[in-house]
Amino acid sequence: MMGQRFSFDVKATDGRARLGVISTPRGDIRTPAFMPVGTAATVKAMMPESVRATGADILLGNTYHLMLRPTAERIAGLGGLHKFMNWDRPILTDSGGFQVMSLASLRKLTEEGVTFSSHIDGSKHMLSPERSMEIQKLLGSDIVMCFDECPALPATDAEVAKSMALSMRWAQRSRDAFGDRPGHALFGIQQGGVTQDLRAESAEALKAIGFDGYAVGGLAVGEGQEAMFGVLDYAPDMLPHDKPRYLMGVGKPDDIVGAVERGIDMMDCVLPSRSGRTGQGWTRHGQVNLRNARHKDDPRPLDEACECPACRQYSRAYLHHVIKSDEIIGSMLLTWHNLRYYQDLMAGLRAAIGAGTLVAFVADFHAGRAQGDIEPL
Ligand SMILES: [Zn+2]
């Protein structure tokens, strides 16, 4: 099995949306795919087998967090990230670039890379395209992301252009450092903010280098859904049609549906797991706050159509109780539900694209949310 190449097949299209399969030596990834985020080698509050049971084919791990603690070298010494965290299916790792920019303090950006202080203990570290490739290789990541820079917003066109040009030089260095690793993929990241010409320039630079997949980067950083969809109306089509397209850090269910309609194949977001830990449930009828007192006598499930343990085996009253009491099972059950809801949404999108009924599926999706949550008893 090892040695099998990384490949992507588009099986069907509906409008600009694509149904596909990414094949890797660690298993197939059905696209459009949603990747739960396992920041520190765990999807918080979930066992890996439970994450798999929600329907996830792939997880995302964070280079920045893992390089600081427990360190990539330690994980490599213990057999790699898959073994370390007991997840034998594909893993995508980010490059650390985005989190260095947003989380680390005292960072210094040069042509070579970024030096920064750990948010954990203040220790000094460096990330460069070469070091990021090395770390992601030590982790054993199946899909490796280029090291790039994403400018903080708001930024002028000149600042975005300068940052994009640096990211393209780093993309070439990432490609050179990655080398030839059969079965492992390297994705380039398109930058250029919300400026169409810069997006086109970035896409051309990446295509000239050549990658196994392409991410649309620099979105979901506070520009708002309208601006994001505006970029997605043209940016994915600038990238090769025969490679997967990944929208990083997205998002809410309606962001995901809109991105899939615009030709995105892969997404990741902490939202379903993070909001599960704060008592927020995502359902076909929108977001439900389980902390709300209206649930305290409610024997009905969070979502009567959901097959997850939180919905099959527990009432809204119980979920309300354990969340209000800060019981660990509250985080476990709501995270499970939210991840299952996201995966069911992806399965619905895939089925609709395959059947050529995406327009009707999307109309039903919006109608369900417009209807709102079930009435209090
Ligand atoms: Zn559920």
Short mmCIF file of C-alpha atoms and ligand atoms in Angstrom, two decimals, residues 306 308 311 337, ligand 1:
data_model
loop_
_atom_site.label_atom_id
_atom_site.label_comp_id
_atom_site.label_asym_id
_atom_site.label_seq_id
_atom_site.Cartn_x
_atom_site.Cartn_y
_atom_site.Cartn_z
CA CYS A 306 -29.25 13.35 13.76
CA CYS A 308 -25.06 10.99 16.80
CA CYS A 311 -29.08 13.13 19.81
CA HIS A 337 -22.87 16.26 17.52
ZN ZN B 1 -26.51 14.92 16.91
#
